[in-house]
Structures are given as structure tokens and as C-alpha cells.
Coordinates of C-alpha atoms in Angstrom, one line a residue:
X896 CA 142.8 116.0 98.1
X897 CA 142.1 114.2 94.7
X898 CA 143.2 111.0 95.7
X899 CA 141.3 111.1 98.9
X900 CA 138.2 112.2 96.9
X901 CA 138.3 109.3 95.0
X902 CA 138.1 107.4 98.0
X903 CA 135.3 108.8 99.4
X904 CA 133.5 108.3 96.6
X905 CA 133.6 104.8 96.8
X906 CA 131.7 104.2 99.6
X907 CA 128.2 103.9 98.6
X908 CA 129.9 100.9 96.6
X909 CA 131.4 99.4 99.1
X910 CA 127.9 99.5 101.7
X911 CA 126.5 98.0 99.3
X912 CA 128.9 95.3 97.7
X913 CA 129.5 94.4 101.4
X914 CA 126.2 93.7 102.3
X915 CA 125.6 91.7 99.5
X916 CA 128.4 89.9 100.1
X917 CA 127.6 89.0 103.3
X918 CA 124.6 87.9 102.6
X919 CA 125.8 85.5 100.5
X920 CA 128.4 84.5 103.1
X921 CA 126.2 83.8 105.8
X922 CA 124.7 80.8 103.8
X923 CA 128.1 78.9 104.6
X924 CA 128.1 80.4 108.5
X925 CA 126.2 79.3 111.6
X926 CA 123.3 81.2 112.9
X927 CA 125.8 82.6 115.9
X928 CA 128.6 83.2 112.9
X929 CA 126.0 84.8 110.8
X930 CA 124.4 86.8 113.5
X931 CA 127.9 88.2 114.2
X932 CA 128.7 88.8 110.5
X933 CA 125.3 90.4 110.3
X934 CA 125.9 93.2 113.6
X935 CA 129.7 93.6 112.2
X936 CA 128.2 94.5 108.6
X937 CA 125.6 96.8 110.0
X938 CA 127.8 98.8 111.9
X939 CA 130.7 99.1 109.6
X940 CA 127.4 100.3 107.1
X941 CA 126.5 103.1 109.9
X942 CA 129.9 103.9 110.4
X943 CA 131.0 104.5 106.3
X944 CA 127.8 106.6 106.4
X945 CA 128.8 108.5 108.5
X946 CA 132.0 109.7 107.0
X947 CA 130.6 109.9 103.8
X948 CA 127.9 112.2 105.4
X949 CA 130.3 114.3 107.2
X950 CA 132.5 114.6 104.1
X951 CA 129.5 115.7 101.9
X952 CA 128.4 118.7 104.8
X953 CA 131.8 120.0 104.2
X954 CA 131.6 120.3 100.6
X955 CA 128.1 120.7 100.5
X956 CA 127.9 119.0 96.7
X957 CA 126.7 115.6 95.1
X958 CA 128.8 113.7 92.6
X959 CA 128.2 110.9 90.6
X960 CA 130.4 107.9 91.1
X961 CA 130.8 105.6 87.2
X962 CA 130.4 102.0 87.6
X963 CA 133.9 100.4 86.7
X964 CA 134.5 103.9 85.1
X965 CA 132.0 103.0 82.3
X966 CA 130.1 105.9 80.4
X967 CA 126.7 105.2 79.6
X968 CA 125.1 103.2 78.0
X969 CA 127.3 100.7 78.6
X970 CA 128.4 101.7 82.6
X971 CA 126.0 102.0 85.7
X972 CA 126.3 104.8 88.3
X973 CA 125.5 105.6 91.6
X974 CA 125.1 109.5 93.1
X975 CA 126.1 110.5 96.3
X976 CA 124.9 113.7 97.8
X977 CA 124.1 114.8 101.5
X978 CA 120.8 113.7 101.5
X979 CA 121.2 110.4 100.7
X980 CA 124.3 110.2 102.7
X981 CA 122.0 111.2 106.0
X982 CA 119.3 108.8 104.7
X983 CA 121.7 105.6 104.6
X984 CA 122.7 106.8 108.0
X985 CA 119.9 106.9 109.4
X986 CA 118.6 103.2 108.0
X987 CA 121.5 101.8 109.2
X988 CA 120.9 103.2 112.5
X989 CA 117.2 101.6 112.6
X990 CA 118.4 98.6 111.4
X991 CA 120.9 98.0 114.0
X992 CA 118.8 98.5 116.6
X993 CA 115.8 96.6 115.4
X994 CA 118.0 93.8 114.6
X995 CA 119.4 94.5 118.6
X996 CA 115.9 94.9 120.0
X997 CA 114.2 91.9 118.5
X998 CA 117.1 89.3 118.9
X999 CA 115.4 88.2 122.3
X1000 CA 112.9 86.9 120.5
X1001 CA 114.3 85.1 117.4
X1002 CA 115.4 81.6 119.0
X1003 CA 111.5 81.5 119.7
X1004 CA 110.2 82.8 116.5
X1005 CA 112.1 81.0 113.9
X1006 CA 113.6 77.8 113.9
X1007 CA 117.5 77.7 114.6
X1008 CA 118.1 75.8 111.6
X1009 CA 117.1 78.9 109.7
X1010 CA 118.7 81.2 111.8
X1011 CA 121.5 81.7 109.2
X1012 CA 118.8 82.3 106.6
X1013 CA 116.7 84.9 108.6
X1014 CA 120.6 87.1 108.9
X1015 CA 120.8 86.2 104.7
X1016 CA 117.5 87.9 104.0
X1017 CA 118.3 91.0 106.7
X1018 CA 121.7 91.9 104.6
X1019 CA 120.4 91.6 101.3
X1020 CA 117.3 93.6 102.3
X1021 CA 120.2 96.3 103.8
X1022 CA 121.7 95.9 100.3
X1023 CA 118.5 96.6 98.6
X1024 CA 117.9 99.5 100.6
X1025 CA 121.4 101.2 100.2
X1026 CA 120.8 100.5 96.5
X1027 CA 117.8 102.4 95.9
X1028 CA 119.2 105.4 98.0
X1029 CA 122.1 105.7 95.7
X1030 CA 121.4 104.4 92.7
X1031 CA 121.3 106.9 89.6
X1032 CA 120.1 103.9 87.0
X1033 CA 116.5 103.3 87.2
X1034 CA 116.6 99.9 86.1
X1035 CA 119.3 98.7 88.5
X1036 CA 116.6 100.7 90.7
X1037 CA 114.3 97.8 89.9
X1038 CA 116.5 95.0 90.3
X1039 CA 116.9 96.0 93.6
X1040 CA 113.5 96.8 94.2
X1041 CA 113.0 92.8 93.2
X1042 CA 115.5 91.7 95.6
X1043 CA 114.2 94.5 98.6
X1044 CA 110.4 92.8 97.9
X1045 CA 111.6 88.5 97.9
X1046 CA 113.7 89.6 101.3
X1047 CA 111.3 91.4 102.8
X1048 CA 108.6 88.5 101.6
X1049 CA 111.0 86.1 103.2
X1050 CA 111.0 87.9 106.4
X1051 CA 107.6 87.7 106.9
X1052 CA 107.1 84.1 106.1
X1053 CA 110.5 82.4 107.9
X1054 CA 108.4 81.9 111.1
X1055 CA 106.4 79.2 109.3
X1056 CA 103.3 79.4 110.5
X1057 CA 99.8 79.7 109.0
X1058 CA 99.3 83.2 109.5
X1059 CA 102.4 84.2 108.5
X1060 CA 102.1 82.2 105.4
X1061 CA 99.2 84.0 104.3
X1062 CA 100.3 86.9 104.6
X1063 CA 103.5 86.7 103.2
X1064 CA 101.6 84.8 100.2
X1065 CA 99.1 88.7 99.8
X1066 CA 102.3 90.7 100.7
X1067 CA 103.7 89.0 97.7
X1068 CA 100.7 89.2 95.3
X1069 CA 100.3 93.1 95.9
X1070 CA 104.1 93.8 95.6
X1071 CA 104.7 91.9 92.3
X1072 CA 101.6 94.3 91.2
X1073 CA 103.9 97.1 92.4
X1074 CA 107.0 96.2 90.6
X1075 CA 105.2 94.8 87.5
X1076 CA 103.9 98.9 87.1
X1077 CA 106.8 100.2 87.7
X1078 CA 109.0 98.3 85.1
X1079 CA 106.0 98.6 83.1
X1080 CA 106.4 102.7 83.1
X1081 CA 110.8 102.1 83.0
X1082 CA 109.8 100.4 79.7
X1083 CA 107.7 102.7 77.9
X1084 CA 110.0 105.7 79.7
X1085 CA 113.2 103.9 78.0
X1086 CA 110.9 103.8 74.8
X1087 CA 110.1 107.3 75.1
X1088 CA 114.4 108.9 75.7
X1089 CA 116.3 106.3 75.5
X1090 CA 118.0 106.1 78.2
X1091 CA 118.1 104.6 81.7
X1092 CA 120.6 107.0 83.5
X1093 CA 117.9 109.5 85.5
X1094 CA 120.4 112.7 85.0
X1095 CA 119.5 111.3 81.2
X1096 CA 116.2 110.9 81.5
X1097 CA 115.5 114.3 82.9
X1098 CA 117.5 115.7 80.0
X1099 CA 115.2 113.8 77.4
X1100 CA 111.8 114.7 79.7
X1101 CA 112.7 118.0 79.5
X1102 CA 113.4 118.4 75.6
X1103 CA 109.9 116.5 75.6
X1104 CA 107.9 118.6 77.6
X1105 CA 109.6 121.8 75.8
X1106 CA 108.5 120.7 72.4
X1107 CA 104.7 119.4 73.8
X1108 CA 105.1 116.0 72.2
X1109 CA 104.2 112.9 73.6
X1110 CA 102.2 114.4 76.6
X1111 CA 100.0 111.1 76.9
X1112 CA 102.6 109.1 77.2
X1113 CA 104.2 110.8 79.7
X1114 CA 101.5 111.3 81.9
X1115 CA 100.6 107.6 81.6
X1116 CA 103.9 106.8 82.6
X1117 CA 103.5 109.2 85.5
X1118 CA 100.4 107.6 86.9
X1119 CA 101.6 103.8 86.8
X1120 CA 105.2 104.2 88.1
X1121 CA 103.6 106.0 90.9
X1122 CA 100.3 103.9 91.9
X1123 CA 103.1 101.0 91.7
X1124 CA 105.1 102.7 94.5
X1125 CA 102.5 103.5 96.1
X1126 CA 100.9 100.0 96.4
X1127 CA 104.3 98.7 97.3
X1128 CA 104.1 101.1 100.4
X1129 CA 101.2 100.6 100.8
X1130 CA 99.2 104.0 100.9
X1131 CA 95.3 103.4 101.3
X1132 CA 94.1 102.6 99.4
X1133 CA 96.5 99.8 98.8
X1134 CA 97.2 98.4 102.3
X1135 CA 95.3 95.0 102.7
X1136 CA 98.5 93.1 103.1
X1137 CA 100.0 95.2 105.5
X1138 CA 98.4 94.6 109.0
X1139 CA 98.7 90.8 108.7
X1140 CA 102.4 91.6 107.1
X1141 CA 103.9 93.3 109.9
X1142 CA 101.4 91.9 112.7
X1143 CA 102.5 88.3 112.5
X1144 CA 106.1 88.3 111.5
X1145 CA 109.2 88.0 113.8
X1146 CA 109.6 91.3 116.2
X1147 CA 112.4 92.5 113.9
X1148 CA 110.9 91.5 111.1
X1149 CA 108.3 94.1 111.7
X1150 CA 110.3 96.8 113.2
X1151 CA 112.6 96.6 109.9
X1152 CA 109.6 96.5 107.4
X1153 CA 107.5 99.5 109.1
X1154 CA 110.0 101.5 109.2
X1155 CA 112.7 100.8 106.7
X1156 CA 111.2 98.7 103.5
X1157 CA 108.1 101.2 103.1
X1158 CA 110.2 104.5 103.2
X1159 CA 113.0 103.2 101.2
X1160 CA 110.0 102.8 98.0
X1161 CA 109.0 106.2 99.1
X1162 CA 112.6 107.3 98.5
X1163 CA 112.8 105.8 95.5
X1164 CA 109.6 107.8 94.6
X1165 CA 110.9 111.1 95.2
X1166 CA 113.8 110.6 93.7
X1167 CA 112.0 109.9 90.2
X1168 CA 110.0 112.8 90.9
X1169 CA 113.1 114.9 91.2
X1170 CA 115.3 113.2 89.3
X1171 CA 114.1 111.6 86.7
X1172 CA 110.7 113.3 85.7
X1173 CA 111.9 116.5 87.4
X1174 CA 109.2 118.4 90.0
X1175 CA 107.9 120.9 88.0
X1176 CA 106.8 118.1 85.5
X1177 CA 105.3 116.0 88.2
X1178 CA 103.7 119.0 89.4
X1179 CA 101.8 120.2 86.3
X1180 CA 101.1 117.0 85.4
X1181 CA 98.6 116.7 88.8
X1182 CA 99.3 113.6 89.7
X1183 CA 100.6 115.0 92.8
X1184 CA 97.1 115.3 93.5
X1185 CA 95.9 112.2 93.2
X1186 CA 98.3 111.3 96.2
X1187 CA 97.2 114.1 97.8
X1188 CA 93.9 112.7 98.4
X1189 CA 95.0 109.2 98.5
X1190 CA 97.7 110.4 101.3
X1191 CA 94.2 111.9 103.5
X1192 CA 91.9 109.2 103.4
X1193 CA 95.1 107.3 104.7
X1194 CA 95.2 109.7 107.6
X1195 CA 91.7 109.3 108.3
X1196 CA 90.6 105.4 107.2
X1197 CA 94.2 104.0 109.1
X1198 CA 93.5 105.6 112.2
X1199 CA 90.0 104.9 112.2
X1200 CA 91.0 101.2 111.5
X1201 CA 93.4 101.4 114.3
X1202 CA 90.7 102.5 117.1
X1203 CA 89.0 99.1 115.7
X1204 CA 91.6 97.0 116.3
X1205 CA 92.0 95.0 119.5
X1206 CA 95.6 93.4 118.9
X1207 CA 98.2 95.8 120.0
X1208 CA 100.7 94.9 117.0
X1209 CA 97.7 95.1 114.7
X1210 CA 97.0 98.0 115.8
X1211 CA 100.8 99.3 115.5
X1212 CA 100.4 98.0 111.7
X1213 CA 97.4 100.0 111.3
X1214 CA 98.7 103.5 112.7
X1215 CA 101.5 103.0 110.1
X1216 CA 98.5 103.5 107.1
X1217 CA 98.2 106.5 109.2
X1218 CA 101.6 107.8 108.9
X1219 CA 102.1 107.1 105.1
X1220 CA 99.4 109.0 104.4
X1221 CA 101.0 111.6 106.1
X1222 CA 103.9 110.9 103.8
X1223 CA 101.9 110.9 100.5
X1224 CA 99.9 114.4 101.7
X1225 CA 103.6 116.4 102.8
X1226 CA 104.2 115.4 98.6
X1227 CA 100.8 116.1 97.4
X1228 CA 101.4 119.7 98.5
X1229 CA 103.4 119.8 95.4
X1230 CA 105.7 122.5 97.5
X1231 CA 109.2 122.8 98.9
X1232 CA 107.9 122.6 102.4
X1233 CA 105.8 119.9 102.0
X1234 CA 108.9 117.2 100.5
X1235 CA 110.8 118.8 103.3
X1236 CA 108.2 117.3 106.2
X1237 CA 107.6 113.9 104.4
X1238 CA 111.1 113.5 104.3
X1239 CA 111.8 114.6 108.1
X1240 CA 108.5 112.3 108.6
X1241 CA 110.3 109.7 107.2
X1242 CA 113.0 109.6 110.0
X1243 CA 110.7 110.0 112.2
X1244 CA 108.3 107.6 111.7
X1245 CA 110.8 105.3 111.1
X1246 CA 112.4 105.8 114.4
X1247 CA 108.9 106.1 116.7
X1248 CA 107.2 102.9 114.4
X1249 CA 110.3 100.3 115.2
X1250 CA 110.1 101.9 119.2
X1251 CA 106.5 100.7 119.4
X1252 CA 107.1 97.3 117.9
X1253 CA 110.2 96.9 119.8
X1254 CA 108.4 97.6 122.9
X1255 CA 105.2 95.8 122.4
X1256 CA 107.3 92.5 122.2
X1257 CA 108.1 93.1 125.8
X1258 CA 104.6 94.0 126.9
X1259 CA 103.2 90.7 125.9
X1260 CA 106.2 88.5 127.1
X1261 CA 104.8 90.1 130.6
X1262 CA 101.0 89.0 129.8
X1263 CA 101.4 85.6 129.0
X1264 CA 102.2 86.1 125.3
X1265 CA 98.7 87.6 124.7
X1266 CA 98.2 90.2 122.2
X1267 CA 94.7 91.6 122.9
X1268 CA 94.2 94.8 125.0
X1269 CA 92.1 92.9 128.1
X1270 CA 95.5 90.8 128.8
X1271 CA 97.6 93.7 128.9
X1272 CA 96.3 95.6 131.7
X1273 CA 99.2 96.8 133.8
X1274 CA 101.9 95.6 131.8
X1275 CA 103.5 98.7 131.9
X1276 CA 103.7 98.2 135.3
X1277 CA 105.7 94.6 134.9
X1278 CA 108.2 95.4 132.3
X1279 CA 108.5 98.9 133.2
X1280 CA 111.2 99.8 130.4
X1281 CA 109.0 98.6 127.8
X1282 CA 106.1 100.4 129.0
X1283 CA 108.3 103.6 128.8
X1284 CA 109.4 103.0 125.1
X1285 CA 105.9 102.5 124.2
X1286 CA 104.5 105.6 126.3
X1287 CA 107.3 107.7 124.3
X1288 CA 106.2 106.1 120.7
X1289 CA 103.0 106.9 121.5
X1290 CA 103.3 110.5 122.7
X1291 CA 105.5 111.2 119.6
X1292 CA 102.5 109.8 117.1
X1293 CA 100.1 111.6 118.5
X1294 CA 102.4 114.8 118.4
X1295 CA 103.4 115.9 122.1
X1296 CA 106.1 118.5 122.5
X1297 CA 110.0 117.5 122.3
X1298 CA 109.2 113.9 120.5
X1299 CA 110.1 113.8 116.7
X1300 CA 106.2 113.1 115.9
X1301 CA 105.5 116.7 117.0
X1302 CA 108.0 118.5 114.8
X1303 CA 106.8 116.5 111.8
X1304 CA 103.0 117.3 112.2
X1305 CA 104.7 121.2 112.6
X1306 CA 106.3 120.8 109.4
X1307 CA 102.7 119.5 107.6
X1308 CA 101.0 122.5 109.2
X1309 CA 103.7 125.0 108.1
X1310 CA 103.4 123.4 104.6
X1311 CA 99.8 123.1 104.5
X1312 CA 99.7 126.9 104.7
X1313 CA 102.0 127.3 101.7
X1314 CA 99.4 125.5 99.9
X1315 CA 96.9 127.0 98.3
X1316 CA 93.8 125.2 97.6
X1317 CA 95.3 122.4 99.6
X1318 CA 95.9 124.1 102.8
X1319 CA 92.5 123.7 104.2
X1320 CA 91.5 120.1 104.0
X1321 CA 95.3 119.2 104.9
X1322 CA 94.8 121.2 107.9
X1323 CA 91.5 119.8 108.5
X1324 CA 92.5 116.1 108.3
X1325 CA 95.9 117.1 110.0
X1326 CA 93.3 118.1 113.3
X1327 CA 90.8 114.7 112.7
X1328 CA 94.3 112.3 112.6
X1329 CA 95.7 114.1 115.8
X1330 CA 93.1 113.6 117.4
X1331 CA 92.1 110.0 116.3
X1332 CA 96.2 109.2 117.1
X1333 CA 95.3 110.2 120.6
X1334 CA 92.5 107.6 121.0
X1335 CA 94.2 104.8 119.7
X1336 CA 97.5 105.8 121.6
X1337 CA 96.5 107.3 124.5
X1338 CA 93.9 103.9 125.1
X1339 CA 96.4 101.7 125.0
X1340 CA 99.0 104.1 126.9
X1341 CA 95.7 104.2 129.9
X1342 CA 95.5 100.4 129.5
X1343 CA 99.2 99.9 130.1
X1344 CA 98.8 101.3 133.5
X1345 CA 95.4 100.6 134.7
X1346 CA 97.0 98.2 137.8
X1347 CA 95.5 94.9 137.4
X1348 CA 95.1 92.7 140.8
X1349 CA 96.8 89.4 140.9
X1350 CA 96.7 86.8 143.5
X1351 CA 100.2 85.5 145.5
X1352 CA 100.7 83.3 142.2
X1353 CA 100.4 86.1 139.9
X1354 CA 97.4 84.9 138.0
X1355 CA 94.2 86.9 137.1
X1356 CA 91.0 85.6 135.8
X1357 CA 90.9 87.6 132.4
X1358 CA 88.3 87.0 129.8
X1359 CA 87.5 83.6 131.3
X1360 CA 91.2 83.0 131.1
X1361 CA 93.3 81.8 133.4
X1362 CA 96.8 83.9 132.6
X1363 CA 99.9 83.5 134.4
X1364 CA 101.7 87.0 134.7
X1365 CA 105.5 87.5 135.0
X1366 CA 107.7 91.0 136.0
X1367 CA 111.0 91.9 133.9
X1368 CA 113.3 94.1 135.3
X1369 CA 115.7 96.3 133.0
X1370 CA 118.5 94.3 134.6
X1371 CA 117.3 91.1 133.7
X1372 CA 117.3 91.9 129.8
X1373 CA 119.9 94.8 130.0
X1374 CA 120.5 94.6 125.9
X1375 CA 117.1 94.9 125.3
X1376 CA 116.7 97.9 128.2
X1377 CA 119.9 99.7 126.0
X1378 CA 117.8 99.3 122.3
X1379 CA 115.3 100.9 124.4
X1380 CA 116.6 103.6 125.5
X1381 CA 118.7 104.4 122.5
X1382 CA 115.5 104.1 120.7
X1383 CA 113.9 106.9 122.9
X1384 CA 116.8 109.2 122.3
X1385 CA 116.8 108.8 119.0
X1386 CA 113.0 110.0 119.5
X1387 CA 114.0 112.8 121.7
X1388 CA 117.0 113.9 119.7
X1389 CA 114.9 114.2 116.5
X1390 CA 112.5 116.3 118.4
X1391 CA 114.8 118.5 120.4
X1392 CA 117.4 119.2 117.9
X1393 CA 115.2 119.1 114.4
X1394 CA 116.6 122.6 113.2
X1395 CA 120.1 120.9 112.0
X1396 CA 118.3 118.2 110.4
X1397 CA 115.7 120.6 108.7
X1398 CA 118.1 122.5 107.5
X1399 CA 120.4 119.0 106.2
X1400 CA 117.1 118.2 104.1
X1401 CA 116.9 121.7 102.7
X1402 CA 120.5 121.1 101.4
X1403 CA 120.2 118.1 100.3
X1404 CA 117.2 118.9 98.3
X1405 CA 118.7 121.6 97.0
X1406 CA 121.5 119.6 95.5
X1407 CA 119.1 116.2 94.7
X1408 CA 118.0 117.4 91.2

């Protein structure tokens, strides 16, 4: 059993080594060679995760995994428990099938010369991403946190294009802000213990916070690592870059950074609450209540900015303001119950966010390539699998029964109660954002099924347009028809079935100090 122990144990090493790897690999590869290498890499990911996940429910423990078999200072660990297991999962998962979904669309979106580059970036973001889950070293933390922000930068600006540009160039700007914070607060915190191990860290916080010495500097350090999380996942009110960010990149490109690059900062976030700073710290310190209020005016200002909007990807961008600020609230609560429904909000925005991008892609390849509202009258109609995937997304952000979006805004409400103080405007702004989700959705959701007369060439005067309309069948683009519908059980699964993975948070929460 030993021997086998010390294998599982090395598997957080080896997702991440491999992808790494691969990245580098793929430089040498063709874009068909490194698209393969990519899925290959990807699934074997998912797959490892999955054993290591199953082998942690069994034993129902973390364990911390030496670097070379180095103590500190000199070695670098990484800690494995349930919860971070199910997390890496659950990425790779996404991942997969917003790399799946959005593969239509890449020959047209980036140049094939850089296909092998755009599969480069997407394995060293995956990298980045399993590094921050598992990493118990907050600087290595930041090193990846530098190599998750030049990817997902990358990403964004690979199609070349003026808009894409700019945004990529504001994306960057705000997220070197971000990361300059945050080393900013790993270097006073390393002043302060020490140490950069987090198990460390907590040790020296907690000698500190016993003995009522350096109080300032803690809660300075506090503030900055978190408003430098928070900018780089952009809660309100530190979202300009985002709309243009995940509105003009490639289709995957957005999927992946909506769902997956945001949340994995928020990850990191809570585990420095738990981990390094410990909760009880964070919590008297009230800076949980800063993000509190932050996390409700993102409820309210994203959606509001969504109902303006009047490009259906912009508008996707938008609702995702929305959804972090549900994020940011769930921790703001400062309670068990509240960390338990950002985390399950986590999954499950990341699962609804990449359906809707996924399936708008297909809704304007049936309008022409037009992204406004007007041109996508009855396009659910023409590319009736797409229409389905979005009607689902939708449903599940505003919080209908059986989609994963209603068990999360369950989770807020049953927190919000446990809240004291809190539980009134939380509940109040949980009813405005509902509702506001519902205009924004359930508009589009109309609009997507409003039939739309065209003549025997299938062309309709729209706008003072011209626009030549086409129908896609499932059959014609079965791949994509699959991401789709494995999408929507995802959706349905979460929502259905959300008392096993409620109950895997509460475990893995229980072991994640």
C-alpha cells in the first residue's frame, strides 16, 4: 500500500510537468500534430484526476508531496487533497470540451501558421492552472500566475486583429497591476515569517496574531494580495478589460478564459485565505467585507451592463461580472456556507459560461456572422442544437429548477441566512440579479425564436441589410452537436445530482486548512 501511495502522490506532478512539456513540444509540431498532442494531453490530465480524486474519497485526507524530496527552505511542495483533486477534474473537463467546441472555428480565426502556437499557449495556460490548484509555495503560486496571465494574454491577441489587439493590450495592463500587488504583499509577507511554504506561513500568522504584533502590516498585506486577485478576476469594480477580452477572441479562447482563468485566481484566493492567512484571520480582519460589497454591486452593475448590451458575446462577457460577484459575495459572508456556494458556483459557472459561448458561435455562423440581436432573430430555429445549448445556459443563469445555476443561487440564499448583518442586502441583491438575469437571458432566449421570414433565397432585409441566412443540422457538425450536449449534461448533472458534490466540497474544506 506504501509503494502505491507514493505513486499516487505523484500525479499532481506529473499533470503538471506534462503539460508543460507539451507546450514546449508543440513549438517543434504541426498545427494537426499539436492539436493532437494538445486533446491527448488534456485527456490523459482528466483521466490522472480522476484517479487521484477517487483515491483521495477513499482516504478522505490531503498530503503534501516534497519537491525532489527537499525540506524547506531549500525544496518546493505541492498538496493534494480532495478538493483540489475534484477542482483539477473538473478544469480539465471544461477545457476539453471548449477546446472540442470551438475547434470549428479556429482555421477561420487564427492563421494556420500559428495554429501550433495557439495549442502552446492552451497547455501552458492548463499547466498554470494545475499549478495554482496544487501548489503549497506561494511564490511558485506567482510564477505561475505570470505564466497563467502572458497565456491567457496570448490567447486573446493570436487572432491579430485591431480589436483583439486592444484588448489584449488593457487585459495586460490590468493584470500586471494584479500580479504586481500580489508579489507586492508575498514580499512584505516573506518579510514579515520568513517563509514561503503556506502550512509555514500560517504557523508564523498565527504566532503573530497571538502576540498582537505587527497588526498593520498584516492587514496591509491583506488588502493588496486581495484587490490584486481580485482585479485579475476581474470583480467590479475592476472589469474594464473583460468584455472586449473575452468578446473578441477566438470561440475557445473565450470559453477557456470565462470559465477557467478567472476561477483558477479565485482559487488561488481562497486558498491564501485558508491556507496561508487562515479564515479566522481574514475574517476579523474585515476585509471580507470589502468583497462583500464589491461582490453586490458586481451582481447589480454586470447585469445591468448586460441588458445594455446589444452584442450577444458582449453580452455573455458582461453576465460573467455578474457571476463573480456572486463569487466574491458567497466569500464575503465570511461563513462556512457561503465558501461552500462560491465554490459549487465555481463549477457551475464555469460549466453554464463556456455552454453559452460555445453556443453563440453557432448562432451567428447561421446569421451571417453577425453578432447584434436584430440579425439573430430565429436562429434558434437554423441551428437548432445551438439554440438548445444556449436556451439551457440561459435557464441555468437565471436559476430554473434542475440546471446547476439554480442550486448555486440555493446555496447563496441558504448562506445568506447564516449571515447576520449580511443576510438581508445579500438576499435583496440575490432577488434584483435574478431577476435582471431573466431580462438579459430570457430576451435573447425570445429573440432566438421569434421566426424571422425569409424569401426562397433565404435573405431578409434586416437593419437596412441585406443578410444571407444559412440552416445547420446536428448532422452536419456532429462534433460540435456532441460538445453540445455533453455540455448540457454537465449542466443537468450538476443540478440534478448537487448533493454528492456539496457534500465533496464540505470535505474538502474540511481537510483544505
Amino acid at each position: 500500500m506504501e509503494g502505491k501511495l507514493m505513486f499516487w502522490q505523484n500525479i499532481p506532478f506529473f499533470c503538471i510537468i506534462l503539460s508543460m512539456f507539451s507546450g514546449i513540444f508543440s513549438s517543434i509540431l504541426s498545427g494537426k500534430a499539436a492539436k493532437w498532442l494538445n486533446t491527448c494531453v488534456i485527456a490523459a490530465v482528466g483521466i490522472m484526476s480522476a484517479i487521484l480524486f477517487w483515491f483521495l474519497l477513499q482516504t478522505g485526507e490531503s498530503y503534501t508531496y516534497m519537491m525532489g524530496h527537499f525540506p524547506a527552505p531549500w525544496g518546493n511542495e505541492i498538496r493534494a487533497g480532495v478538493l483540489e483533486a475534484g477542482i483539477a477534474l473538473f478544469f480539465s473537463i471544461i477545457m476539453f470540451l471548449s477546446m472540442a467546441g470551438g475547434r470549428k472555428k479556429l482555421a477561420r480565426e487564427v492563421e494556420e501558421t500559428k495554429h501550433n502556437l495557439y495549442y502552446i499557449l492552451v497547455n501552458l495556460l492548463l499547466s498554470s492552472l494545475l499549478a495554482l490548484i496544487y501548489t503549497n509555495d506561494l511564490f511558485t503560486a506567482y510564477v505561475f500566475v505570470e505564466i497563467n496571465t502572458i497565456s491567457a494574454c496570448g490567447l486573446i491577441m493570436i487572432r491579430q486583429n485591431g480589436r483583439t489587439i486592444e484588448a489584449a493590450v488593457r487585459y495586460m495592463i490590468m493584470s500586471l497591476l494584479g500580479s504586481g500587488l500580489l508579489l507586492l504583499g508575498i514580499c512584505m509577507l516573506y518579510d514579515l515569517t520568513g517563509h514561503l511554504l503556506m502550512s509555514n506561513i500560517q504557523q508564523a500568522v498565527a504566532v503573530i496574531v497571538a502576540e498582537g504584533t505587527y497588526e498593520i502590516p498584516l492587514l496591509v498585506i491583506i488588502a493588496i494580495m486581495s484587490v490584486g486577485l481580485a482585479i485579475k478576476s476581474a470583480l467590479f469594480p475592476f472589469h474594464s478589460w473583460l468584455p472586449d477580452a473575452y468578446g473578441y477572441s477566438t470561440v475557445s479562447s473565450a470559453a477557456i478564459l470565462s470559465s477557467l482563468v478567472s476561477k483558477g485566481y479565485i482559487f488561488l484566493l481562497i486558498k491564501i485565505f485558508y491556507r496561508v492567512i487562515g479564515f479566522e484571520v481574514i475574517c476579523s480582519s474585515r476585509i471580507i467585507n470589502i468583497l462583500y460589497i464589491f461582490g453586490l454591486a458586481a451582481m447589480i452593475f454586470g447585469s445591468l451592463s448586460a441588458i445594455k448590451e446589444n452584442d450577444i458575446r458582449r453580452m455573455i462577457s458582461f453576465s460573467s461580472i455578474a457571476q463573480i460577484g456572486y463569487i466574491y459575495m458567497g466569500i464575503g459572508l465570511g461563513t462556512r456556507g457561503g465558501m461552500i456556494a462560491s465554490i459549487f458556483h465555481i463549477l457551475s459557472h464555469a460549466a453554464t459560461k463556456s455552454l453559452l459561448f460555445i453556443s453563440a458561435i453557432g448562432l451567428t455562423d447561421v446569421s451571417e456572422g453577425k453578432r447584434p440581436f436584430t440579425f439573430l432573430t430565429g436562429a434558434g430555429f437554423r441551428h437548432k442544437i445551438a439554440g438548445v445549448g444556449f436556451t439551457v445556459g440561459a435557464l441555468s443563469m437565471v436559476g430554473i429548477p434542475i440546471f446547476s445555476g439554480f442550486v448555486s443561487k440555493l446555496l447563496f440564499a441558504g448562506a445568506a441566512l447564516e449571515g447576520g448583518r449580511k443576510m438581508l442586502p445579500a438576499l435583496i441583491v440575490l432577488a434584483v440579479s435574478t431577476i435582471l438575469n431573466a431580462i438579459y437571458f430570457m430576451k435573447t432566449v425570445i429573440r432566438l425564436y421569434t421566426p424571422l421570414p425569409l424569401d426562397e433565397n433565404n435573405q431578409a432585409e434586416i437593419a437596412g441589410e441585406r443578410i444571407q441566412y444559412s440552416y445547420i443540422t446536428a448532422a452536419k457538425e456532429r462534433g460540435y452537436a456532441i460538445t453540445i450536449c455533453l455540455f448540457v449534461l454537465v449542466n443537468i448533472l450538476l443540478g440534478m445530482s448537487s448533493q454528492p458534490v456539496v457534500k465533496w466540497i464540505e470535505t474538502g474544506l474540511a481537510v483544505f486548512k
